[in-house]
mmCIF file of C-alpha atoms in Angstrom:
data_model
loop_
_atom_site.group_PDB
_atom_site.id
_atom_site.type_symbol
_atom_site.label_atom_id
_atom_site.label_comp_id
_atom_site.label_asym_id
_atom_site.label_seq_id
_atom_site.Cartn_x
_atom_site.Cartn_y
_atom_site.Cartn_z
ATOM 1 C CA UNK A 16 -27.381 -99.586 8.556
ATOM 2 C CA UNK A 17 -27.494 -101.783 11.499
ATOM 3 C CA UNK A 18 -30.468 -103.457 13.202
ATOM 4 C CA UNK A 19 -30.727 -101.355 15.977
ATOM 5 C CA UNK A 20 -30.081 -98.141 13.835
ATOM 6 C CA UNK A 21 -33.566 -98.970 11.361
ATOM 7 C CA UNK A 22 -36.184 -98.496 14.503
ATOM 8 C CA UNK A 23 -34.748 -95.240 15.209
ATOM 9 C CA UNK A 24 -34.905 -94.011 11.368
ATOM 10 C CA UNK A 25 -38.347 -95.188 11.144
ATOM 11 C CA UNK A 26 -39.250 -93.519 14.339
ATOM 12 C CA UNK A 27 -37.309 -90.072 12.815
ATOM 13 C CA UNK A 28 -39.302 -90.426 9.740
ATOM 14 C CA UNK A 29 -42.448 -90.961 11.485
ATOM 15 C CA UNK A 30 -41.829 -87.670 13.783
ATOM 16 C CA UNK A 31 -40.712 -85.672 10.508
ATOM 17 C CA UNK A 32 -43.963 -86.600 8.672
ATOM 18 C CA UNK A 33 -46.057 -85.742 11.734
ATOM 19 C CA UNK A 34 -44.090 -82.211 11.894
ATOM 20 C CA UNK A 35 -45.093 -81.989 8.244
ATOM 21 C CA UNK A 36 -48.829 -82.404 8.928
ATOM 22 C CA UNK A 37 -48.815 -80.501 11.962
ATOM 23 C CA UNK A 38 -46.897 -77.497 9.365
ATOM 24 C CA UNK A 39 -49.721 -77.743 7.083
ATOM 25 C CA UNK A 40 -52.723 -77.893 9.422
ATOM 26 C CA UNK A 41 -51.490 -74.444 10.955
ATOM 27 C CA UNK A 42 -50.821 -73.081 7.495
ATOM 28 C CA UNK A 43 -54.413 -73.718 6.560
ATOM 29 C CA UNK A 44 -55.375 -72.330 9.835
ATOM 30 C CA UNK A 45 -53.108 -69.211 9.165
ATOM 31 C CA UNK A 46 -54.239 -68.960 5.001
ATOM 32 C CA UNK A 47 -57.815 -69.249 6.304
ATOM 33 C CA UNK A 48 -57.480 -66.321 8.604
ATOM 34 C CA UNK A 49 -55.464 -64.435 6.135
ATOM 35 C CA UNK A 50 -58.212 -64.816 3.694
ATOM 36 C CA UNK A 51 -61.017 -63.819 5.572
ATOM 37 C CA UNK A 52 -58.885 -60.622 6.463
ATOM 38 C CA UNK A 53 -57.984 -59.973 3.099
ATOM 39 C CA UNK A 54 -61.691 -59.829 2.072
ATOM 40 C CA UNK A 55 -63.157 -58.585 5.295
ATOM 41 C CA UNK A 56 -63.615 -54.809 3.574
ATOM 42 C CA UNK A 57 -65.387 -56.179 0.426
ATOM 43 C CA UNK A 58 -67.896 -58.008 2.836
ATOM 44 C CA UNK A 59 -71.425 -56.683 3.177
ATOM 45 C CA UNK A 60 -71.949 -56.349 7.046
ATOM 46 C CA UNK A 61 -74.971 -58.400 6.692
ATOM 47 C CA UNK A 62 -74.265 -61.928 4.971
ATOM 48 C CA UNK A 63 -77.373 -64.016 4.231
ATOM 49 C CA UNK A 64 -77.547 -67.652 5.286
ATOM 50 C CA UNK A 65 -76.590 -70.068 2.777
ATOM 51 C CA UNK A 66 -79.170 -73.066 1.572
ATOM 52 C CA UNK A 67 -82.483 -71.209 1.512
ATOM 53 C CA UNK A 68 -82.296 -69.847 5.305
ATOM 54 C CA UNK A 69 -84.518 -66.436 5.775
ATOM 55 C CA UNK A 70 -82.177 -65.265 8.677
ATOM 56 C CA UNK A 71 -79.409 -63.248 8.041
ATOM 57 C CA UNK A 72 -76.196 -62.744 10.430
ATOM 58 C CA UNK A 73 -73.112 -60.628 10.613
ATOM 59 C CA UNK A 74 -69.608 -61.166 8.824
ATOM 60 C CA UNK A 75 -68.368 -61.518 11.992
ATOM 61 C CA UNK A 76 -69.675 -64.716 11.948
ATOM 62 C CA UNK A 77 -67.051 -65.894 9.897
ATOM 63 C CA UNK A 78 -64.315 -65.535 12.776
ATOM 64 C CA UNK A 79 -66.265 -68.213 14.486
ATOM 65 C CA UNK A 80 -65.062 -70.577 12.191
ATOM 66 C CA UNK A 81 -61.340 -69.747 12.599
ATOM 67 C CA UNK A 82 -61.955 -70.103 16.082
ATOM 68 C CA UNK A 83 -63.449 -73.509 15.840
ATOM 69 C CA UNK A 84 -60.706 -74.620 13.637
ATOM 70 C CA UNK A 85 -57.985 -73.696 16.304
ATOM 71 C CA UNK A 86 -60.159 -75.312 19.260
ATOM 72 C CA UNK A 87 -60.594 -78.613 17.204
ATOM 73 C CA UNK A 88 -57.046 -78.339 16.478
ATOM 74 C CA UNK A 89 -55.672 -77.682 19.983
ATOM 75 C CA UNK A 90 -58.218 -80.123 21.622
ATOM 76 C CA UNK A 91 -56.679 -83.110 19.076
ATOM 77 C CA UNK A 92 -53.708 -82.119 19.503
ATOM 78 C CA UNK A 93 -53.818 -82.505 23.427
ATOM 79 C CA UNK A 94 -55.596 -85.862 23.139
ATOM 80 C CA UNK A 95 -52.418 -87.031 21.176
ATOM 81 C CA UNK A 96 -50.139 -85.958 24.045
ATOM 82 C CA UNK A 97 -52.468 -88.324 26.203
ATOM 83 C CA UNK A 98 -52.866 -91.758 25.100
ATOM 84 C CA UNK A 99 -54.153 -93.159 28.775
ATOM 85 C CA UNK A 100 -57.543 -91.138 27.394
ATOM 86 C CA UNK A 101 -57.969 -93.275 24.076
ATOM 87 C CA UNK A 102 -60.106 -95.495 24.571
ATOM 88 C CA UNK A 103 -60.988 -98.865 22.714
ATOM 89 C CA UNK A 104 -64.180 -101.435 22.714
ATOM 90 C CA UNK A 105 -61.756 -103.920 22.804
ATOM 91 C CA UNK A 106 -58.617 -104.603 25.045
ATOM 92 C CA UNK A 107 -55.683 -105.158 22.214
ATOM 93 C CA UNK A 108 -53.227 -108.241 22.526
ATOM 94 C CA UNK A 109 -49.827 -107.401 23.595
ATOM 95 C CA UNK A 110 -48.252 -107.924 20.183
ATOM 96 C CA UNK A 111 -50.624 -105.446 18.756
ATOM 97 C CA UNK A 112 -50.742 -102.669 21.008
ATOM 98 C CA UNK A 113 -47.942 -100.902 19.021
ATOM 99 C CA UNK A 114 -49.514 -101.402 15.763
ATOM 100 C CA UNK A 115 -53.303 -100.340 16.904
ATOM 101 C CA UNK A 116 -51.744 -97.073 18.765
ATOM 102 C CA UNK A 117 -49.462 -95.888 16.203
ATOM 103 C CA UNK A 118 -52.831 -95.950 14.162
ATOM 104 C CA UNK A 119 -54.733 -94.044 16.576
ATOM 105 C CA UNK A 120 -52.170 -91.914 16.589
ATOM 106 C CA UNK A 121 -52.508 -91.399 12.838
ATOM 107 C CA UNK A 122 -56.117 -91.177 12.854
ATOM 108 C CA UNK A 123 -55.893 -87.956 15.222
ATOM 109 C CA UNK A 124 -53.215 -86.369 12.928
ATOM 110 C CA UNK A 125 -55.506 -86.841 10.000
ATOM 111 C CA UNK A 126 -58.773 -85.874 11.675
ATOM 112 C CA UNK A 127 -57.148 -82.289 13.124
ATOM 113 C CA UNK A 128 -55.741 -82.051 9.750
ATOM 114 C CA UNK A 129 -59.212 -82.837 7.937
ATOM 115 C CA UNK A 130 -61.537 -80.440 9.896
ATOM 116 C CA UNK A 131 -59.498 -77.699 9.212
ATOM 117 C CA UNK A 132 -59.344 -78.675 5.623
ATOM 118 C CA UNK A 133 -62.990 -78.707 5.910
ATOM 119 C CA UNK A 134 -63.611 -75.614 7.976
ATOM 120 C CA UNK A 135 -61.112 -73.549 6.446
ATOM 121 C CA UNK A 136 -60.361 -75.017 2.821
ATOM 122 C CA UNK A 137 -57.736 -73.201 0.927
ATOM 123 C CA UNK A 138 -59.721 -72.206 -2.550
ATOM 124 C CA UNK A 139 -63.788 -71.144 -2.333
ATOM 125 C CA UNK A 140 -65.546 -74.072 -2.803
ATOM 126 C CA UNK A 141 -68.864 -74.195 -4.523
ATOM 127 C CA UNK A 142 -71.773 -74.834 -2.693
ATOM 128 C CA UNK A 143 -72.248 -78.627 -3.502
ATOM 129 C CA UNK A 144 -68.321 -79.597 -3.103
ATOM 130 C CA UNK A 145 -68.628 -77.728 0.442
ATOM 131 C CA UNK A 146 -71.585 -79.534 1.548
ATOM 132 C CA UNK A 147 -69.974 -82.688 0.901
ATOM 133 C CA UNK A 148 -66.258 -81.850 2.245
ATOM 134 C CA UNK A 149 -68.311 -82.519 5.507
ATOM 135 C CA UNK A 150 -68.598 -86.115 5.100
ATOM 136 C CA UNK A 151 -64.273 -86.146 4.716
ATOM 137 C CA UNK A 152 -63.897 -86.105 8.461
ATOM 138 C CA UNK A 153 -66.347 -89.582 8.751
ATOM 139 C CA UNK A 154 -64.594 -91.137 5.820
ATOM 140 C CA UNK A 155 -61.202 -90.664 7.360
ATOM 141 C CA UNK A 156 -62.229 -91.955 10.750
ATOM 142 C CA UNK A 157 -63.895 -94.959 8.958
ATOM 143 C CA UNK A 158 -60.820 -95.900 6.970
ATOM 144 C CA UNK A 159 -58.556 -95.607 10.341
ATOM 145 C CA UNK A 160 -60.942 -97.814 12.195
ATOM 146 C CA UNK A 161 -61.350 -100.471 9.771
ATOM 147 C CA UNK A 162 -57.726 -100.383 9.843
ATOM 148 C CA UNK A 163 -57.760 -100.579 13.222
ATOM 149 C CA UNK A 164 -60.151 -103.977 13.225
ATOM 150 C CA UNK A 165 -57.960 -105.638 10.520
ATOM 151 C CA UNK A 166 -54.953 -105.007 12.926
ATOM 152 C CA UNK A 167 -56.866 -106.726 15.877
ATOM 153 C CA UNK A 168 -58.145 -109.131 13.345
ATOM 154 C CA UNK A 169 -54.989 -110.452 12.234
ATOM 155 C CA UNK A 170 -53.974 -113.533 13.224
ATOM 156 C CA UNK A 171 -50.448 -114.550 14.668
ATOM 157 C CA UNK A 172 -47.856 -115.283 12.447
ATOM 158 C CA UNK A 173 -49.512 -113.394 9.128
#
């Protein structure tokens, strides 16, 4: 493989990885909708609210979760295609721009998958696990923000 072909191969692998994550995210959305659809007739018309609230809600509220997952997925996907709206709290150095924006792109990809995973888990989760899973998108964001600042603070030649 020549030096000129290496960046192209790396770029193709990166694009393939993003496509795979997109397919998995869309599959999670479809599977979440299918799970609700399959269980629809067995669900009571009025669902008690979780975590001790006395209010009750109709089972139609479950479709709001699917709609919210789709909305988040579409909005983050749109943000991926407009990097000019990505705002950083610092001005990256020219030699760091590519690495920083690639990490931001990975952040957005991971966040949209994580949001769908939290809203529409592929299996039923115990209440404590479902409640703790809400922290997962924050953990992903913290990981990638830390990575961005490591790139920013990296000295020339290291």
